[in-house]
Each structure stands twice: as C-alpha cells, then as structure tokens.
mmCIF file of C-alpha atoms in Angstrom:
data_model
loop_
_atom_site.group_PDB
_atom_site.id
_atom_site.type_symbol
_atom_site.label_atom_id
_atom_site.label_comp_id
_atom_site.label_asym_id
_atom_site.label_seq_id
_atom_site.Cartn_x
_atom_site.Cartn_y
_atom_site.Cartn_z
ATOM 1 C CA UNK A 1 117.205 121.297 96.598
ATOM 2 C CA UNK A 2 119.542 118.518 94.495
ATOM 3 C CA UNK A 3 121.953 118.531 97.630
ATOM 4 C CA UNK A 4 119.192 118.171 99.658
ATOM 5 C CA UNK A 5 117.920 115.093 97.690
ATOM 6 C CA UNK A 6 121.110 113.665 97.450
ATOM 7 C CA UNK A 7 121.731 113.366 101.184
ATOM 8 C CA UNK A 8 118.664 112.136 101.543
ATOM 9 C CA UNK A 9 118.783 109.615 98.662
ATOM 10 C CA UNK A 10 122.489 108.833 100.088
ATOM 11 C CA UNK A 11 120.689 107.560 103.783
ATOM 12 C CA UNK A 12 118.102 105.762 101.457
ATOM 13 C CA UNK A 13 120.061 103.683 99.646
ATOM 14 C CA UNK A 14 122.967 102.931 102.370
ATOM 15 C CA UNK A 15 119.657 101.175 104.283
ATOM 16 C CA UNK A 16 118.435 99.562 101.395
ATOM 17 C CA UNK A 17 121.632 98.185 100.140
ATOM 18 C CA UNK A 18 121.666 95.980 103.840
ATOM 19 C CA UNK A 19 118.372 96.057 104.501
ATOM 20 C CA UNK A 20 117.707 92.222 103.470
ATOM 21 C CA UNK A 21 120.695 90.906 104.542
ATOM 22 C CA UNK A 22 120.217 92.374 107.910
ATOM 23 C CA UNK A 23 116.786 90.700 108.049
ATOM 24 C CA UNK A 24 118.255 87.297 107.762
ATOM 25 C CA UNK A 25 121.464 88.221 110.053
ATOM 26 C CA UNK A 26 120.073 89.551 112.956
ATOM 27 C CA UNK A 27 116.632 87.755 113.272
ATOM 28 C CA UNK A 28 117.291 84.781 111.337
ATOM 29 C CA UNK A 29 114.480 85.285 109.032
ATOM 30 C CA UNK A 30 115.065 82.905 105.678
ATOM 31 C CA UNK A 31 114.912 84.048 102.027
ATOM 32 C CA UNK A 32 111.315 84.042 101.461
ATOM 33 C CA UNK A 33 110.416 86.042 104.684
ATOM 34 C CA UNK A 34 112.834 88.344 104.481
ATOM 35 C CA UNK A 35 112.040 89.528 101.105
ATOM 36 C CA UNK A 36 108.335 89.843 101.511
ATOM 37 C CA UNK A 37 109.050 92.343 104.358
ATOM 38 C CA UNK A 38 111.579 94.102 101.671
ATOM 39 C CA UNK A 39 108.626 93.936 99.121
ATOM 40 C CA UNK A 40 106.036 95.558 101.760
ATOM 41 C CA UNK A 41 107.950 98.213 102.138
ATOM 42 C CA UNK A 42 109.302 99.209 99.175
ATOM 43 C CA UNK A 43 105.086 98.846 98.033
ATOM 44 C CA UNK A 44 104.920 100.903 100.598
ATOM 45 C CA UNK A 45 107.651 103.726 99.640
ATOM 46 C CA UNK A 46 106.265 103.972 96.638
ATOM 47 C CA UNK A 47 102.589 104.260 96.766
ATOM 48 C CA UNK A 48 102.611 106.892 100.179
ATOM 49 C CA UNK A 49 103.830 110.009 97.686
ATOM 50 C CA UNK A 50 100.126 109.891 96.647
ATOM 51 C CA UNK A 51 99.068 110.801 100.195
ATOM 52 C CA UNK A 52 101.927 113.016 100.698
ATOM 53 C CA UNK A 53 100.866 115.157 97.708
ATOM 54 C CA UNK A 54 97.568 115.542 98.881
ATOM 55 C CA UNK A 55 98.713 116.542 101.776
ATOM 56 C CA UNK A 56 101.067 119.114 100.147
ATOM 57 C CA UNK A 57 97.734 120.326 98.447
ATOM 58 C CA UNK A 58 96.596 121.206 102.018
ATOM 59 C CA UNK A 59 99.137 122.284 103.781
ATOM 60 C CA UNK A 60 102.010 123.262 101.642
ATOM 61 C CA UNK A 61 105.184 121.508 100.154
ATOM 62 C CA UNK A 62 107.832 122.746 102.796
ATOM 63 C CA UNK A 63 105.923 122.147 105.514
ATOM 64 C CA UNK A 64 105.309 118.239 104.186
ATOM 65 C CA UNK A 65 109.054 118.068 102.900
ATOM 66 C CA UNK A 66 110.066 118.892 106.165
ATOM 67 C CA UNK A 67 107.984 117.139 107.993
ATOM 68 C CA UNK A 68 109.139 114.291 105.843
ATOM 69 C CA UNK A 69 112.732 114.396 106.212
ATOM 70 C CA UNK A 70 112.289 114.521 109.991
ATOM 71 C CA UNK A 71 109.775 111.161 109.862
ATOM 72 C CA UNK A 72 112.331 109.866 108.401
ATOM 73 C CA UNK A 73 115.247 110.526 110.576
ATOM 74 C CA UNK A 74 113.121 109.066 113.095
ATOM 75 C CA UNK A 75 113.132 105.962 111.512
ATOM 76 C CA UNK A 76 116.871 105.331 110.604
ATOM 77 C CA UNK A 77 117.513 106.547 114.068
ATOM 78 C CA UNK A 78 114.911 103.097 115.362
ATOM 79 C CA UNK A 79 117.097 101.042 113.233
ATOM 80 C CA UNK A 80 120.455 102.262 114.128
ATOM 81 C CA UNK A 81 119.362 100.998 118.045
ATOM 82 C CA UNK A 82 120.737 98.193 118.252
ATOM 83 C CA UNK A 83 118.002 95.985 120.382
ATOM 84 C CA UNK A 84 118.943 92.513 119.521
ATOM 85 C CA UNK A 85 116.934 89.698 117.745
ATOM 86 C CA UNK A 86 113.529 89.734 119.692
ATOM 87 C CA UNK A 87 110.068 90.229 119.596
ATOM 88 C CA UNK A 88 111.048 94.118 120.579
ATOM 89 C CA UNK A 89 113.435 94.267 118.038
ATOM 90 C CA UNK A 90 111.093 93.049 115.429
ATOM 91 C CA UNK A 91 108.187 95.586 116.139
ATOM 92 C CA UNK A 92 110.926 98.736 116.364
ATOM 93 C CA UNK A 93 111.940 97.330 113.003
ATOM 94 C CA UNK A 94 108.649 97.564 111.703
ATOM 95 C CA UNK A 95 107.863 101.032 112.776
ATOM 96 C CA UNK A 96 111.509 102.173 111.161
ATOM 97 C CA UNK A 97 109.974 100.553 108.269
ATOM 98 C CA UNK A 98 106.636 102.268 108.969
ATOM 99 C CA UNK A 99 108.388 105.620 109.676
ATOM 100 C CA UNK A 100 110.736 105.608 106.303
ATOM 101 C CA UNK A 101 108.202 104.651 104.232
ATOM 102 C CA UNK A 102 106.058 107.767 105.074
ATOM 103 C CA UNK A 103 108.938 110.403 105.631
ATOM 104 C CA UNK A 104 109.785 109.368 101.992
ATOM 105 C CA UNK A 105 105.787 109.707 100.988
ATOM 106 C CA UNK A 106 105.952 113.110 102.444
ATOM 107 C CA UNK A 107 109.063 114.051 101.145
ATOM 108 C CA UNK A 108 110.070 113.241 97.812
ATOM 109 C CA UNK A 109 107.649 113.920 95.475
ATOM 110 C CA UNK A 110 106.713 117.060 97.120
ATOM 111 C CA UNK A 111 110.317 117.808 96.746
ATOM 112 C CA UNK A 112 110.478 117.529 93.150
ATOM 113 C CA UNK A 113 107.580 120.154 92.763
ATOM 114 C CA UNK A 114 109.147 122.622 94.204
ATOM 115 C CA UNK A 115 112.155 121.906 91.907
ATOM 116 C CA UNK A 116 109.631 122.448 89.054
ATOM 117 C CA UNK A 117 107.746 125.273 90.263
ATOM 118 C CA UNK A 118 111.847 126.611 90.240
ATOM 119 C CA UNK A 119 110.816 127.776 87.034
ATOM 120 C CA UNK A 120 107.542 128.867 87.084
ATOM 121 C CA UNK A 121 108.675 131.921 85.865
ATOM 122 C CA UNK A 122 108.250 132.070 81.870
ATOM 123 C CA UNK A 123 112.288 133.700 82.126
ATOM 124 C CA UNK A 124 113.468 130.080 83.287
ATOM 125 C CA UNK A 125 110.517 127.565 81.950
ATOM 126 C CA UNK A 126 112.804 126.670 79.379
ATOM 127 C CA UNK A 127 115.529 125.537 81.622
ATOM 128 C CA UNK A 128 113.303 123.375 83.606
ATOM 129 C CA UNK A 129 114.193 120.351 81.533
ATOM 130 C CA UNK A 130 118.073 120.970 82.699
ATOM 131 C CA UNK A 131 116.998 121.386 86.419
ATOM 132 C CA UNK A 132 115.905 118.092 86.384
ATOM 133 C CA UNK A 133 118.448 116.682 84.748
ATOM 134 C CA UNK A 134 120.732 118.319 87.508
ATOM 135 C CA UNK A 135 118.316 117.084 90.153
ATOM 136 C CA UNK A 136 118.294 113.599 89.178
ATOM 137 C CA UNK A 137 122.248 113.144 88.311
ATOM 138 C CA UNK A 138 122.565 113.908 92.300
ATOM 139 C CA UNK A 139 119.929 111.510 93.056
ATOM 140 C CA UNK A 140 121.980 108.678 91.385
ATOM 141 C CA UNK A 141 125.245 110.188 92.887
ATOM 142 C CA UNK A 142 123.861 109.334 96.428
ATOM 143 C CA UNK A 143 122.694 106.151 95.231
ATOM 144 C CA UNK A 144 126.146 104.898 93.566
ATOM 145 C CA UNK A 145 128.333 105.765 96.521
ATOM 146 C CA UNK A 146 125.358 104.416 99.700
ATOM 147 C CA UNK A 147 126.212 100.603 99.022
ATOM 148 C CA UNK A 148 130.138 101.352 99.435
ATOM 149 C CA UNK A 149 129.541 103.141 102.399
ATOM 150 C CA UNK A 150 127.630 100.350 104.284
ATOM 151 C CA UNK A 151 130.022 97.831 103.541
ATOM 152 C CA UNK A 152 132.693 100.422 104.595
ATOM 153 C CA UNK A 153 131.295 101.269 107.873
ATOM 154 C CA UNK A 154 130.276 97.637 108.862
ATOM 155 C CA UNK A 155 133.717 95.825 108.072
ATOM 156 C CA UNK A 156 134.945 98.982 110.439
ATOM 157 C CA UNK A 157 132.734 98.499 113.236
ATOM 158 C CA UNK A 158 133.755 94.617 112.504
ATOM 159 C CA UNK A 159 137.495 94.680 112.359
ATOM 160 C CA UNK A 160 138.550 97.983 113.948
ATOM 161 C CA UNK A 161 135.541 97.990 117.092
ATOM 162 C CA UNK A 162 135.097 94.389 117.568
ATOM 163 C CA UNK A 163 131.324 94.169 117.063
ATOM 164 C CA UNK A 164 129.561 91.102 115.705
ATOM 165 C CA UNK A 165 128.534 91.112 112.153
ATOM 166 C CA UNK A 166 124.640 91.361 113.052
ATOM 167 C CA UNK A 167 125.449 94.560 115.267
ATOM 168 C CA UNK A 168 127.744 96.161 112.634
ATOM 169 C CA UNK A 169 124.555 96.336 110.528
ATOM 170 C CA UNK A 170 123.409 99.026 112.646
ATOM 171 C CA UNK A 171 126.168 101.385 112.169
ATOM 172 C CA UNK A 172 125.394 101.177 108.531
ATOM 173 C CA UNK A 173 121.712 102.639 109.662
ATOM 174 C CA UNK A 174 123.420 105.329 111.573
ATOM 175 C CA UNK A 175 125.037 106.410 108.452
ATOM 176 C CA UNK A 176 121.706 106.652 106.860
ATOM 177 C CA UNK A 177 120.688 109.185 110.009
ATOM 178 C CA UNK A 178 123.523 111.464 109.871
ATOM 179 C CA UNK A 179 123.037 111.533 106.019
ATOM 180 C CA UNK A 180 119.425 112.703 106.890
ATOM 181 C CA UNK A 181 121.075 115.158 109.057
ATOM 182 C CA UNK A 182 123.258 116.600 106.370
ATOM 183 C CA UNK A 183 120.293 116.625 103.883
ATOM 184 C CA UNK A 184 118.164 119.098 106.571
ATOM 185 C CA UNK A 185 120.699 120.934 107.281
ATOM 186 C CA UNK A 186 121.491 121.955 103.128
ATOM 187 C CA UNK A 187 117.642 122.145 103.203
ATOM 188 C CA UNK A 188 117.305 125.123 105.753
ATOM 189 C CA UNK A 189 120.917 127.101 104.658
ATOM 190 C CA UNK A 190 119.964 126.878 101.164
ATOM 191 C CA UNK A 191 116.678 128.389 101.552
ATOM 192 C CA UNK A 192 117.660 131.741 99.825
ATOM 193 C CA UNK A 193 117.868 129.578 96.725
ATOM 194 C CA UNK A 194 114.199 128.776 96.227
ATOM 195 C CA UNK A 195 112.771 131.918 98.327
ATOM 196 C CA UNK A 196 110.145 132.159 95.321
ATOM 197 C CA UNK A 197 108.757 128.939 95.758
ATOM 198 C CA UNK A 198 108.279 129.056 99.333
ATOM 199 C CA UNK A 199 106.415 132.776 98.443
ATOM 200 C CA UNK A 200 104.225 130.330 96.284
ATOM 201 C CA UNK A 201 103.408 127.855 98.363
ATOM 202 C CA UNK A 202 102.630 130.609 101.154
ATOM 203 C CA UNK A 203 100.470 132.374 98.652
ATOM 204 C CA UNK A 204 98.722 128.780 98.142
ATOM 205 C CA UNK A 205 97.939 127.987 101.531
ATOM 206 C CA UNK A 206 96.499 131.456 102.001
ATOM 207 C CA UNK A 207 94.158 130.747 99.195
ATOM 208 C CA UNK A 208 93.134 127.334 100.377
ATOM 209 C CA UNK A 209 92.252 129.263 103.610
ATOM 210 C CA UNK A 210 89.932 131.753 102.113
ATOM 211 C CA UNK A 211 88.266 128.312 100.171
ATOM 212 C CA UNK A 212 87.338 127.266 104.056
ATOM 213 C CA UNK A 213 86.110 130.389 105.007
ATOM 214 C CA UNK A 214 83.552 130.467 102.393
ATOM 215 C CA UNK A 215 82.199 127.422 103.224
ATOM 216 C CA UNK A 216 81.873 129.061 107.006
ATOM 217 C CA UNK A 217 80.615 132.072 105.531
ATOM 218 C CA UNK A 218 77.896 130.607 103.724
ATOM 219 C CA UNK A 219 76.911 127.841 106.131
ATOM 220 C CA UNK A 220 76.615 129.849 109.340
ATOM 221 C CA UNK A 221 75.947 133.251 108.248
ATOM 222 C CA UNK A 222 74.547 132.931 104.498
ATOM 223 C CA UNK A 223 75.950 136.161 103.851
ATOM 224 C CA UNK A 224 76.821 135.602 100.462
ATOM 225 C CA UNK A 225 78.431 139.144 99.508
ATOM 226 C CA UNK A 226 81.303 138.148 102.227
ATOM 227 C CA UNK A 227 81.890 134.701 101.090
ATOM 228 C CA UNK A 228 81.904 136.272 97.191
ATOM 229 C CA UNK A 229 84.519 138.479 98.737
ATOM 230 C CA UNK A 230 86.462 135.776 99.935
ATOM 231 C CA UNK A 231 86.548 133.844 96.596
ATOM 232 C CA UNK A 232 87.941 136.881 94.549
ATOM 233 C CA UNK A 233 90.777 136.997 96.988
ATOM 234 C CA UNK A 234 91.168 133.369 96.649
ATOM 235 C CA UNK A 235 91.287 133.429 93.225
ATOM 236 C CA UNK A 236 94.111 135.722 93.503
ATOM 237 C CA UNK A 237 96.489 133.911 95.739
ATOM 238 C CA UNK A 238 96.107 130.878 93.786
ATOM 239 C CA UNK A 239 98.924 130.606 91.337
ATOM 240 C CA UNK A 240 98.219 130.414 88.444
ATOM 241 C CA UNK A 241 98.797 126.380 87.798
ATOM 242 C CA UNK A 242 95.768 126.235 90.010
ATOM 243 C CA UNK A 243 93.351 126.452 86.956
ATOM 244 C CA UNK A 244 90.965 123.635 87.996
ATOM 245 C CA UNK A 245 90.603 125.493 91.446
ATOM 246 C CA UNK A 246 89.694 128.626 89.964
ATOM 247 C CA UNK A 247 87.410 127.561 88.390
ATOM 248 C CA UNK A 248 85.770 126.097 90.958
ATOM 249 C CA UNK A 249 85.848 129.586 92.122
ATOM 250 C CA UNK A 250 84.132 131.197 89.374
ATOM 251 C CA UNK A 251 81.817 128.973 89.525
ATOM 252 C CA UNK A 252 81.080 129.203 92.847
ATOM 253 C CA UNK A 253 80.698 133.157 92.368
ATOM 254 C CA UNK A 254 78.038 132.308 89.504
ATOM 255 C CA UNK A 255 75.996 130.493 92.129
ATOM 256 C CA UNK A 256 76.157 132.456 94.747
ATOM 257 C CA UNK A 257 75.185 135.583 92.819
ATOM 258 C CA UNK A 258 72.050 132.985 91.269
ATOM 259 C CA UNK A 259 71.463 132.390 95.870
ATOM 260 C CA UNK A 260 71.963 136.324 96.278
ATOM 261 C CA UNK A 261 68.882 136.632 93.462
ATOM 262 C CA UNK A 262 66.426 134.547 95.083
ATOM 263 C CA UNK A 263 67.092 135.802 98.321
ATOM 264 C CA UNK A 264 66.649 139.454 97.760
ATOM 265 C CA UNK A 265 63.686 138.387 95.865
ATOM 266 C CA UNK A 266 62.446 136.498 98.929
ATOM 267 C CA UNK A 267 62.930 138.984 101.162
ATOM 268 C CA UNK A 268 61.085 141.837 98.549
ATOM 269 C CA UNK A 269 58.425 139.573 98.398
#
C-alpha cells in the first residue's frame, strides 16, 4: 500500500511542481489568474476526501481507491494531450483539474484506512504507529524526487526532441500518467499483502446490505421477525470499529420488538 502511494504521490507532485508555470506558458494567463486556478484546485484536492470517505462508507475502500486511481489517470492523461492554447484547451484543462481533484478525494484518504485497519488485529495494533511512519516516509520519497523529474523530462523533450517549451510541459504530465500506471499496477500484485482488509471491507459492505434490506423488509412487508433477522446478521458482519452502527442496530431490534408487541396485540384484539 506505501508503494502504491508513492507512485501515486510521485504523478502528484511531478504535475504540481509545473502546474503554475504551465498556466502562464501555454495560455498566457498572468500571476494572479494563474494562481487562483492553482488555489481552486488544490481547495478542491483537499476538501473531496470528505466525499470520498463517505463514499467508502457505502461502497467499500478498494472499490473507491480504485476507482480513484483510475479518475485520476484520466486526468493526467487530459493534460498530457497536448491541444494548444485555446478555448478547447482551457476546458480539457479544467476537467484534468476536475478529474485529479476527485481521483485524489476517492483515493487517498480511503487509502490510508486500509493502512490502519492493517492492524486491526490486537497482534499488530501496536505497530500501527510504525506503519505509518513507513507509509508516510514513501509519500515524501515521491514527493522529493517529482520536481526533478519534470524538469528532467521537459529540458529532454526541449533539447533532445525539439519541442517548444509550452509543449514540453506536457511530457512532464505524461510522467505523472505512467506514474499512475505503476502505482495500479503495485496496487493489484500486492494484493496478497492486505488480503485481511479487503475480507473487512467485504464483510462491511455485506452488512451495510442487510441495513437496506431492513428498511425493505419493514416498509413493504412489515414483517418484523425477518427484518430482526436481518439486523442480527448485520450486526455480525460489521467489524467491530463499527460501534455507532451497532448500535443503531440494537436499537432498532428494541423497537421493532416494542412494533411486534402492538401488533400481535392488535391483531388478538
């Protein structure tokens, strides 16, 4: 999951550390402009996690992380286009921006859950602190080594390919997409080691599926006894850092045996 990040992170910063300049290169936008777009989206990078985790509440962390990571692929690969300086150019550019912002919302904070819930287990809890440690030392190992490689690749694509400064901006871009690449492709052969958290999150989803059936249970049939029976198997596939949706649960159970009263009653009567 680290190696993951780090490719990721790598892509991330590689974009960011040209982002502006490119701005004022290859549209002419001055100063001012140019970093109010940068400001937008890094608002933008930064507040989308909070959707992305409660999306990961409905449908799982892997499935958002990966979803993520490919969002975001899809927006390095808009930039790495190279479309010139026009009014086209400007609106891909704004939906790479659009499409980065919320691969990252899915992805990285969802990520580091599942580094957390690494060590779940009361065997490892205590080594969680060192798993993040790890986890964030490769973050900043992407991030130290992204600026070098921009520069790198665009005085290439400059000196050794002939293209004009503004184009050579979007080979830097294409280094952030085959970065993205490299950080699926670690993401899907390394799955063996965090099998258990996947288990977790499958157990999770299953749980928050049994939560909907109740509702469909007790809305269209009103037979209670099934939808009680669906909570107790809820309550088990939630893990156990669920507490808040447990109980919930329970007290769900305590009303519906309270409904199940009156309406035997009803029907005696």
């Amino acid at each position: 999951l680290a190696l993951a990040n780090t490719g990721e992170r790598f892509g991330y910063y590689t974009m960011l550390a040209v982002f502006a300049l490119f701005l004022g290169e290859n549209f002419g936008f001055d100063a001012g402009t140019a970093s109010e777009i940068y400001t937008w989206f890094l608002t933008a990078v930064y507040f989308l996690p909070l959707f992305g985790g409660m999306a990961a509440d409905k449908w799982g962390y892997n499935k958002m992380v990966i979803i993520g990571i490919l969002i975001m692929f899809l927006g390095y690969l808009f930039l790495a286009i190279p479309l010139g300086g026009g009014s086209v150019a400007i609106a891909a550019m704004g939906a790479a921006l659009l499409l980065v912002s919320l691969g990252t919302g899915f992805f990285k904070g969802n990520l580091q859950v599942m580094v957390g819930d690494l060590y779940n287990d009361p065997k490892y809890a205590q080594h969680r602190d060192s798993g993040f440690s790890l986890f964030y030392m490769a973050i900043n190992i992407g991030a130290l080594f992204a600026p070098t490689a921009a520069t790198t690749i665009m005085a290439w694509a400059q000196n050794d390919l002939g293209y004009s400064k503004a184009d050579s901006y979007h080979f830097a871009f294409a280094v952030a997409c085959v970065s993205v690449i490299v950080s699926i492709l670690i993401y899907f052969l390394g799955k063996k080691t965090y099998q258990q958290v996947l288990v977790a999150d499958k157990k999770k989803e299953d749980g928050f599926a049994h939560f909907a059936l109740v509702d469909i249970t007790c809305h269209n049939t009103g037979n209670f006894k099934l939808a009680e029976k669906e909570l107790s198997t809820a309550i088990q596939l939630l893990p156990d850092g669920e507490i808040y949706r447990k109980a919930k649960a329970y007290e769900y159970i305590g009303d519906m045996a309270f409904a199940m009263l009156r309406f035997d009653r009803a029907e005696a009567a």
